[in-house]
Short mmCIF file of C-alpha atoms and ligand atoms in Angstrom, two decimals:
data_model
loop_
_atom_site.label_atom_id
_atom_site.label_comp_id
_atom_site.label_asym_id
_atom_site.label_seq_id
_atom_site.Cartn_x
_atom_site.Cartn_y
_atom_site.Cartn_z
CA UNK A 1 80.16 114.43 79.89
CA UNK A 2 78.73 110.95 78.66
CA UNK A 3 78.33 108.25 81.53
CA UNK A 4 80.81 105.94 82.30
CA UNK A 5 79.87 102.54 81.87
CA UNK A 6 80.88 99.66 84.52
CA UNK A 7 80.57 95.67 83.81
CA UNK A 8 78.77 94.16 86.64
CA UNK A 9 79.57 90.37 87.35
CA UNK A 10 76.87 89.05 89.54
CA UNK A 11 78.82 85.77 90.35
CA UNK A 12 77.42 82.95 92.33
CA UNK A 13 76.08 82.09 96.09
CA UNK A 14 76.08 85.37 97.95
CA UNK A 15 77.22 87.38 94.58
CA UNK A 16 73.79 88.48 93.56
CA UNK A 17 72.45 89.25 96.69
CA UNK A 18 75.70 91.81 97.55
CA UNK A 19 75.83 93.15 94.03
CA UNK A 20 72.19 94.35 94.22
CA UNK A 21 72.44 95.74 97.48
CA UNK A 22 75.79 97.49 96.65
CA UNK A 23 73.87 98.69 93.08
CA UNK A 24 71.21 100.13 95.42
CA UNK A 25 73.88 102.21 97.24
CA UNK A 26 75.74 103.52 93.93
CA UNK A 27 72.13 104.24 92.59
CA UNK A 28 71.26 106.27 95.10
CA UNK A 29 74.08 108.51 94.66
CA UNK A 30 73.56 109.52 91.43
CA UNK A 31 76.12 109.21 89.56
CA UNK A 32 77.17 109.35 85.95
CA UNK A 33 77.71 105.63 85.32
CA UNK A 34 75.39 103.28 83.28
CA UNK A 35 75.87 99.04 83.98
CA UNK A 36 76.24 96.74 81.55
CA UNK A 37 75.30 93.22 82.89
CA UNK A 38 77.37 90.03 82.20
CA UNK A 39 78.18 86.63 83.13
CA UNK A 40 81.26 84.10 84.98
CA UNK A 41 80.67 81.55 87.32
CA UNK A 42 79.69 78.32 87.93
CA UNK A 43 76.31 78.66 87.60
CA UNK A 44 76.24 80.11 83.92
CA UNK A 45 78.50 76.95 83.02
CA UNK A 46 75.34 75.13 81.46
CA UNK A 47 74.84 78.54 79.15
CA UNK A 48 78.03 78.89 78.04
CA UNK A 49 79.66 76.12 78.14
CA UNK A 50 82.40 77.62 80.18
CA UNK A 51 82.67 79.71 83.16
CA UNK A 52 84.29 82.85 81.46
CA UNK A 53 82.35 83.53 78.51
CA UNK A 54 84.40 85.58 76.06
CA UNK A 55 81.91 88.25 75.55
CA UNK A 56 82.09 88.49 79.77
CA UNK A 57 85.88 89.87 79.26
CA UNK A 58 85.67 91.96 75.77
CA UNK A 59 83.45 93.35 77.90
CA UNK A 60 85.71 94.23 80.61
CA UNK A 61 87.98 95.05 78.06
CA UNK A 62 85.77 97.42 76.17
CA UNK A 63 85.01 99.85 79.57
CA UNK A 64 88.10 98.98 81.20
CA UNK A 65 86.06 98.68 84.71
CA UNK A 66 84.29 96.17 86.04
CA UNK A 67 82.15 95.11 89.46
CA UNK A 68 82.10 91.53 90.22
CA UNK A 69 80.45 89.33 93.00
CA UNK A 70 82.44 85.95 93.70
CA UNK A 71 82.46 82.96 91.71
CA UNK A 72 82.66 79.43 92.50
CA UNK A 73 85.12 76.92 91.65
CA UNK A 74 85.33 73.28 92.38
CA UNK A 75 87.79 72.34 94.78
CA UNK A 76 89.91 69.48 92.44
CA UNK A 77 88.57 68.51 88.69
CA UNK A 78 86.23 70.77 87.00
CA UNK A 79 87.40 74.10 84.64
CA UNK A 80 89.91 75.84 85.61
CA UNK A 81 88.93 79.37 88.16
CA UNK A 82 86.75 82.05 86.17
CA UNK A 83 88.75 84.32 88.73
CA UNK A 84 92.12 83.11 87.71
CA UNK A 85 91.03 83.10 84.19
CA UNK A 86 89.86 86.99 84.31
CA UNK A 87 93.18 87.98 85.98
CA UNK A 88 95.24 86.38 82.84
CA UNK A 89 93.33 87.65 80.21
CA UNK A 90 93.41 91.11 81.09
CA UNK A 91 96.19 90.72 82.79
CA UNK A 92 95.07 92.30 86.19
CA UNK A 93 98.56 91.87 87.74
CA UNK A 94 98.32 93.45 90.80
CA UNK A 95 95.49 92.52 93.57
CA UNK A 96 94.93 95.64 96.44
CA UNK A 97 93.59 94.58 99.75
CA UNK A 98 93.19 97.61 102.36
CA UNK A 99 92.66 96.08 105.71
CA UNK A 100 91.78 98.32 108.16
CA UNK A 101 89.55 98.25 111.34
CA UNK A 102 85.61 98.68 111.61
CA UNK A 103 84.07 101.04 114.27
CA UNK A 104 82.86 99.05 117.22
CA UNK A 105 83.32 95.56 115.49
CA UNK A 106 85.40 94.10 118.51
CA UNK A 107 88.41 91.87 117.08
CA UNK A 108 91.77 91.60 119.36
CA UNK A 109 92.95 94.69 117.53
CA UNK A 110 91.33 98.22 117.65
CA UNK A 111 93.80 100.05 114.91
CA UNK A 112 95.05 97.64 112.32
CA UNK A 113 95.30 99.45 109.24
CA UNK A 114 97.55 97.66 105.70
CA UNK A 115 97.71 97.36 102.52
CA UNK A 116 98.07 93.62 100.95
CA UNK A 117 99.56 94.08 97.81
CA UNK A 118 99.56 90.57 96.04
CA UNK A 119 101.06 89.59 92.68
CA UNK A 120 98.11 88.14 90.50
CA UNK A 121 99.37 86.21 87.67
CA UNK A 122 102.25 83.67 88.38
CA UNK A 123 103.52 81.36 91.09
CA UNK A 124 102.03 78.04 91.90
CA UNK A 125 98.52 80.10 92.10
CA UNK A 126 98.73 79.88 88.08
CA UNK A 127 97.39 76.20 88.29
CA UNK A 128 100.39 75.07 86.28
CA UNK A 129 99.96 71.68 86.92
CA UNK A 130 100.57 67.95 85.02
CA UNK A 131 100.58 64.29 85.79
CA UNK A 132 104.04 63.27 84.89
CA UNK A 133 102.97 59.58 85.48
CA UNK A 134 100.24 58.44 87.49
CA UNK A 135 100.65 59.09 91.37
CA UNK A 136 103.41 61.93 90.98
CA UNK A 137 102.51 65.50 89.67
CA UNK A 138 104.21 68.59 89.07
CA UNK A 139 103.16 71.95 89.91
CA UNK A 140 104.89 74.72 88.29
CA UNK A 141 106.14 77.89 90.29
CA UNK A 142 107.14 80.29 87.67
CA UNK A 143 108.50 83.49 89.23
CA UNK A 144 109.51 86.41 86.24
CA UNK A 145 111.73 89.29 86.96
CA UNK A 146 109.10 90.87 85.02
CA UNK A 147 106.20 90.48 86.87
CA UNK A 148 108.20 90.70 90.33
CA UNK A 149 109.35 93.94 89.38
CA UNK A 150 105.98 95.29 88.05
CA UNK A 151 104.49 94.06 91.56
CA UNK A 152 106.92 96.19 93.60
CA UNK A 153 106.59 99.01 91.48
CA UNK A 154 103.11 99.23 91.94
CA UNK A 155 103.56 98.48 95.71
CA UNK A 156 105.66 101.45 95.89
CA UNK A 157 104.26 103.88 94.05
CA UNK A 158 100.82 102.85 95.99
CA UNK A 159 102.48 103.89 98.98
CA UNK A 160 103.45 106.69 97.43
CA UNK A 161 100.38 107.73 96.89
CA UNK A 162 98.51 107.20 99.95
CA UNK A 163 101.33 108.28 102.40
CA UNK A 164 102.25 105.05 103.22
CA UNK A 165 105.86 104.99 105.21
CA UNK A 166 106.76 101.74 104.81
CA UNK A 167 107.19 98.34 102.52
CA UNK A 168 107.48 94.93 103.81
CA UNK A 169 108.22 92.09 100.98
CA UNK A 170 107.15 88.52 102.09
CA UNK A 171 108.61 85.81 100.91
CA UNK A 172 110.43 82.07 101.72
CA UNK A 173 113.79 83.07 100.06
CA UNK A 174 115.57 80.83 102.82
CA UNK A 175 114.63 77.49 101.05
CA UNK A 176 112.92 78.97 97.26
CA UNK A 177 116.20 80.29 97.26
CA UNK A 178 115.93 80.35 93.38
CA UNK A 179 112.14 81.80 92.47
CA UNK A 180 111.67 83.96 96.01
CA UNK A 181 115.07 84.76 95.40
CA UNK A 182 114.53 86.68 92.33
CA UNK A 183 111.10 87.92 93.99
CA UNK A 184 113.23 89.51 96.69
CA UNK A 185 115.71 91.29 94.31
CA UNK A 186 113.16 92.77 92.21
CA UNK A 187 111.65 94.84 95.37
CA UNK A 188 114.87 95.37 96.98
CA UNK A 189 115.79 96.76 93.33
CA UNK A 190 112.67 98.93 92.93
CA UNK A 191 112.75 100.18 96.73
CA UNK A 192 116.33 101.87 96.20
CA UNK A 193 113.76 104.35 93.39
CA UNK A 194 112.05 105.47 96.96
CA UNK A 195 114.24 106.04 99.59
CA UNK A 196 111.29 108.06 101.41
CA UNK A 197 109.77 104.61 102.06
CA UNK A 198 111.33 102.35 104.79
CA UNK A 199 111.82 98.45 102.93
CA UNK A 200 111.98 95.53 105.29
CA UNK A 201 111.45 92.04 104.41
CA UNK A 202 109.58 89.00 106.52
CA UNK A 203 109.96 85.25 105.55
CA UNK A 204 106.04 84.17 105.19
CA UNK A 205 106.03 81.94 108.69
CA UNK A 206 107.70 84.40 110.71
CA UNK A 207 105.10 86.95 109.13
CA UNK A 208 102.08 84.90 109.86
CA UNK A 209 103.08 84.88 113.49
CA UNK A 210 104.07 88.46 113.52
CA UNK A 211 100.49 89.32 112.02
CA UNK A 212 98.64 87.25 114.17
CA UNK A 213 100.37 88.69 117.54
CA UNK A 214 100.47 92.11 116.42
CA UNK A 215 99.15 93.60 113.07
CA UNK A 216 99.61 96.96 113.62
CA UNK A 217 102.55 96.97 112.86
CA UNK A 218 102.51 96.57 109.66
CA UNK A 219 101.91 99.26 107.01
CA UNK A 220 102.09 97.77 103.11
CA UNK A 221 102.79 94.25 102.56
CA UNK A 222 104.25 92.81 98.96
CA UNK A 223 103.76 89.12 98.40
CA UNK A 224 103.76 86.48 95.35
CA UNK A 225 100.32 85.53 94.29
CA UNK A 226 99.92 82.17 96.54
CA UNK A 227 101.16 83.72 99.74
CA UNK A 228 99.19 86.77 99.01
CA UNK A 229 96.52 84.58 98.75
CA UNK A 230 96.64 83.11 102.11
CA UNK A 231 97.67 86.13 104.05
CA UNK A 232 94.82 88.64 102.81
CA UNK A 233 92.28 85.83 104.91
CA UNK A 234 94.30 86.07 107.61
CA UNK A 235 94.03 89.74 107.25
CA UNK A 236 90.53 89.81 107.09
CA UNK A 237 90.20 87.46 110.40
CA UNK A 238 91.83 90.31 111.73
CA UNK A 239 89.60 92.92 111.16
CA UNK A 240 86.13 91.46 111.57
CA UNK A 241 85.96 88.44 108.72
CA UNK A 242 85.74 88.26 105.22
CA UNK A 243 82.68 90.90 104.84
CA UNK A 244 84.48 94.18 105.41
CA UNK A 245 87.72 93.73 103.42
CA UNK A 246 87.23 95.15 100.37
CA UNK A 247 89.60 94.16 97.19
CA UNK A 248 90.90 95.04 93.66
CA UNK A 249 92.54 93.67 90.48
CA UNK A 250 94.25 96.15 88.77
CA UNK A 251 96.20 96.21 85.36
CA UNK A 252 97.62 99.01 83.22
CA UNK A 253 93.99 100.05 81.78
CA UNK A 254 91.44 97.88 83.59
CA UNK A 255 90.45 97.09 86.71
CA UNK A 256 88.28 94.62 88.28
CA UNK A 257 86.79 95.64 91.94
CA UNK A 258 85.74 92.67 93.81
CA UNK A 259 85.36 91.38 97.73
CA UNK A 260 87.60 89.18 99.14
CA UNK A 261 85.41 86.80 100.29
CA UNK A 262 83.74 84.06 97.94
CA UNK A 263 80.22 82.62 97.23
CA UNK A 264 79.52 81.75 100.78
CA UNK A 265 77.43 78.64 99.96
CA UNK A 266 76.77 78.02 103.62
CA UNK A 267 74.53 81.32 103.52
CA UNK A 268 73.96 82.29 100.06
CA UNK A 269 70.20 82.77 99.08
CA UNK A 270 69.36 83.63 102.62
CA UNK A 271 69.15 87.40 102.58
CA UNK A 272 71.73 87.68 105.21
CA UNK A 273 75.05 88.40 103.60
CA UNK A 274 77.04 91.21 104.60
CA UNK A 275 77.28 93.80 101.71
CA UNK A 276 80.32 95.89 103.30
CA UNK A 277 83.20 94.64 101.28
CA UNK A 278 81.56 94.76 98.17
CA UNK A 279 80.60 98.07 98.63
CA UNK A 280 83.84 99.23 100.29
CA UNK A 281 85.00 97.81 97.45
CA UNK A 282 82.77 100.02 94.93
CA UNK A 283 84.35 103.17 97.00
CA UNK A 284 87.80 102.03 95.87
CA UNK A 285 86.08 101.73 91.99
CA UNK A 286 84.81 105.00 92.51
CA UNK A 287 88.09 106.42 93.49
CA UNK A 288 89.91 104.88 90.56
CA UNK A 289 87.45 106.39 88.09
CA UNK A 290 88.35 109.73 89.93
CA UNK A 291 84.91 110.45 91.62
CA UNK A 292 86.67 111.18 94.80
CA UNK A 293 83.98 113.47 96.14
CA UNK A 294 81.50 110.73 95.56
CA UNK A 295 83.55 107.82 97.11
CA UNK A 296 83.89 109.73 100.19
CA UNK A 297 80.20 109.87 100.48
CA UNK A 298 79.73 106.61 100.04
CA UNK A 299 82.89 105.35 102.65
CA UNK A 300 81.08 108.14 105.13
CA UNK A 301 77.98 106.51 105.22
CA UNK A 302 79.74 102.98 105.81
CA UNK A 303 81.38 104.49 108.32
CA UNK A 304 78.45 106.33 109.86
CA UNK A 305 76.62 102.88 110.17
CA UNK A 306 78.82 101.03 111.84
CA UNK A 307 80.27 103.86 114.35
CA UNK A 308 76.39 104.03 115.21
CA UNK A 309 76.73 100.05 115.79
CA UNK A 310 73.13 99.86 115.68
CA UNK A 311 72.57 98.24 112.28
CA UNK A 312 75.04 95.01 111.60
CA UNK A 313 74.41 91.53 109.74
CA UNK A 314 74.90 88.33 111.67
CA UNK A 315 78.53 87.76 110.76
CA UNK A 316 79.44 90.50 112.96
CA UNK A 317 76.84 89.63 116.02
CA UNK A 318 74.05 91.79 114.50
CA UNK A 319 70.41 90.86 113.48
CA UNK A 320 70.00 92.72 110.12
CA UNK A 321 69.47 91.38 106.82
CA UNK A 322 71.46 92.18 103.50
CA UNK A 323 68.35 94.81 103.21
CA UNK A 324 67.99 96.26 106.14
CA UNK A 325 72.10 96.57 106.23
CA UNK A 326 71.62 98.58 103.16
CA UNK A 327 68.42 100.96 103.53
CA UNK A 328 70.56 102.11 106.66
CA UNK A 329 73.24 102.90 104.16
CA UNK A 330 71.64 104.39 102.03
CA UNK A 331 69.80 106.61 105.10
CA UNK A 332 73.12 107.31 106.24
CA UNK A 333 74.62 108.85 102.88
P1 NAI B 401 83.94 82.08 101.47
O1 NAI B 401 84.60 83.41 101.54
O2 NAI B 401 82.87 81.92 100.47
O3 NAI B 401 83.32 81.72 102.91
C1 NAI B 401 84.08 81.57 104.09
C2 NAI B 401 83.20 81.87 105.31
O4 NAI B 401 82.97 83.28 105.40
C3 NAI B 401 81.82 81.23 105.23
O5 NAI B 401 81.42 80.83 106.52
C4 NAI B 401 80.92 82.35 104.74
O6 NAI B 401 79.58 82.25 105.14
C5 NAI B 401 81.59 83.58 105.36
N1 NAI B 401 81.39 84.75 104.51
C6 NAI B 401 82.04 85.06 103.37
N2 NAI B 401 81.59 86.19 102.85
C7 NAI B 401 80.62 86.64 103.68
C8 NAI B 401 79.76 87.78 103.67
N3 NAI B 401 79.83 88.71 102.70
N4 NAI B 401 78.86 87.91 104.67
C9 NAI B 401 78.80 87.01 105.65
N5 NAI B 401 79.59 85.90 105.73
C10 NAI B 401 80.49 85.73 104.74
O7 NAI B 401 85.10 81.01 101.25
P2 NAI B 401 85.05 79.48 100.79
O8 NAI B 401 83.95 78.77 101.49
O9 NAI B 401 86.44 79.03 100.95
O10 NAI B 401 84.75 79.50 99.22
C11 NAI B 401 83.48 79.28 98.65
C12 NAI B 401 83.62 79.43 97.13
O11 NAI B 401 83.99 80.77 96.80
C13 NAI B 401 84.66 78.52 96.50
O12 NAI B 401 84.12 77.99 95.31
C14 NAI B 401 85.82 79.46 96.16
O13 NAI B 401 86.56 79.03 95.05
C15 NAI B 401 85.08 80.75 95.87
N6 NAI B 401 85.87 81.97 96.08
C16 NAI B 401 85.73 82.96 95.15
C17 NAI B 401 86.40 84.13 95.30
C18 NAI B 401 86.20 85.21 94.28
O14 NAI B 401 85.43 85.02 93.36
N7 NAI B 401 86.88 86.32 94.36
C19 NAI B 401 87.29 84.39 96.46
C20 NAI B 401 87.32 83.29 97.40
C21 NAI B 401 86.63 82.12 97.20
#
């Protein structure tokens, strides 16, 4: 059978340093995939003029499976998010975030274990913005039965899947009666197609507080793009941080695989980044392209590592580098 070939997107900050070190890992097992190298980011803006090149996402297009570090984006002014940008074009509409506890990486909780299942294309996180004179601006929410529906559907049948029991939609119906509204009666709509799976629903605040006091639980969560946003962080801080939450973007025929986290300029070029969600994030590529046996392997050795608790990068109390995290690894598989 010819190889499978998988865009890698080194990003910016931290992005090269966890993309080789997660390379290393999927090199080492052998498999039947070749990687064909592109740019995004802000750091290729001075190339390309742009931060999303178009060969970057014909790319994508073309072998329907991509690995990407993060990329940077300006915080006001400045081009629009390569991330963003990526999502719309190949219109990776629904983001997957398992979140589930690390051996022996103490956090207040020992067994949190949920999905966040977050709309990718619309609400407020589209950008939609405009001056309408100077001092007031509007930001568009657009909310689409279409997209809504699509969402829960895929939140459902994920749960399907994986033997989840139960759905929770998340949303702030009580004063977006209109847009949240419509949100709300797309999943209750699509739930009534799976009565096996309980269907709740949480306004966002309550949610938040519920999360933070106890995550457990919780079992699959379904949110428009901006709260799904916020609440996968939150997630994360409950399971260790933003290294060990793995992530992807998935459409009809393509999928992007990428950590939660961003560039990490605080630490990037340091040799000290934690690798884990990237490459727990290659394990859920791996799965998707049906190498099952081999994603296991890979999730084992994680696994193996940190149940040992012997080998663990700073952000988790440890004294390993992004190296020495991932020759363990690699030992371990
Ligand atoms: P961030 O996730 O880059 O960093 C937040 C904190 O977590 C920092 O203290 C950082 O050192 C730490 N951290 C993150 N990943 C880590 C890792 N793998 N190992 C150890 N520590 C880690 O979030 P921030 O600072 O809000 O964003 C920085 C840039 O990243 C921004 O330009 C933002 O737009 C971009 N970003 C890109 C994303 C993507 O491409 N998917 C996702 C989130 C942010």
């Amino acid at each position: 059978m010819a190889n499978r070939t998988v865009t890698i997107i080194n990003g910016d900050g931290i992005g090269p340093e966890v993309m080789a070190a997660t390379l290393r890992v999927l090199e080492a097992l052998e498999l039947p995939l070749d990687f064909e190298y592109k740019d995004a980011g802000a750091e290729v803006i001075a190339k390309y003029g742009t931060n999303l090149p178009d060969e970057t996402v014909e790319a994508v297009l073309r072998n329907g499976v991509a690995l990407k570090g993060p990329t940077g984006t300006v915080v006001g002014g400045g081009l629009p998010s390569a991330n963003v940008g990526l999502r719309k074009r190949l219109d990776l509409y629904s983001s997957l975030r398992p979140v589930k506890s690390v051996p022996n990486v103490k956090t207040r909780y020992e067994d949190v274990d949920l999905v966040v299942v977050r709309e990718n294309t619309e609400s407020l996180y589209a950008g939609l913005e405009h001056i309408i004179v100077p001092g007031v601006v509007e930001s568009l929410k657009i909310i689409t039965e279409k997209a809504s529906t699509r969402i829960a559907r895929f939140a459902f049948e994920h749960s399907k899947r994986h033997g989840r029991k139960r759905v929770t939609a998340v949303h702030k119906a009580n004063i977006m009666k209109l847009s949240d509204g419509l949100f709300l009666d797309c999943c209750r709509k699509v739930s009534r197609e799976f009565p096996e799976i309980k269907y709740d629903e949480f306004i966002i605040d309550n949610l938040c507080m519920q999360l933070v006091k106890d995550p457990t639980k919780f079992d699959v969560l379904v949110l428009e793009n901006l709260y799904g946003d916020i609440v996968s962080d939150l997630c994360a801080g409950l399971v260790g941080g933003l290294g060990v939450v793995p992530g992807a973007n998935i459409g009809e025929r393509t999928a992007v695989f990428e950590a939660v986290h961003g560039t990490a300029p605080d630490i990037a070029g340091k040799g000290i980044a934690n690798p884990t969600a990237l490459m727990m994030s290659s394990v859920m590529m791996l799965d998707w392209l049906g190498m099952r046996d081999e994603a296991k392997r890979m999730q084992s050795a994680i696994q193996k590592v940190y149940t040992e608790g012997k080998v663990r990068t700073g952000d988790l109390g440890g004294t390993a580098n992004t190296r020495e995290f991932t020759d363990a690894i690699i030992a371990a598989l």
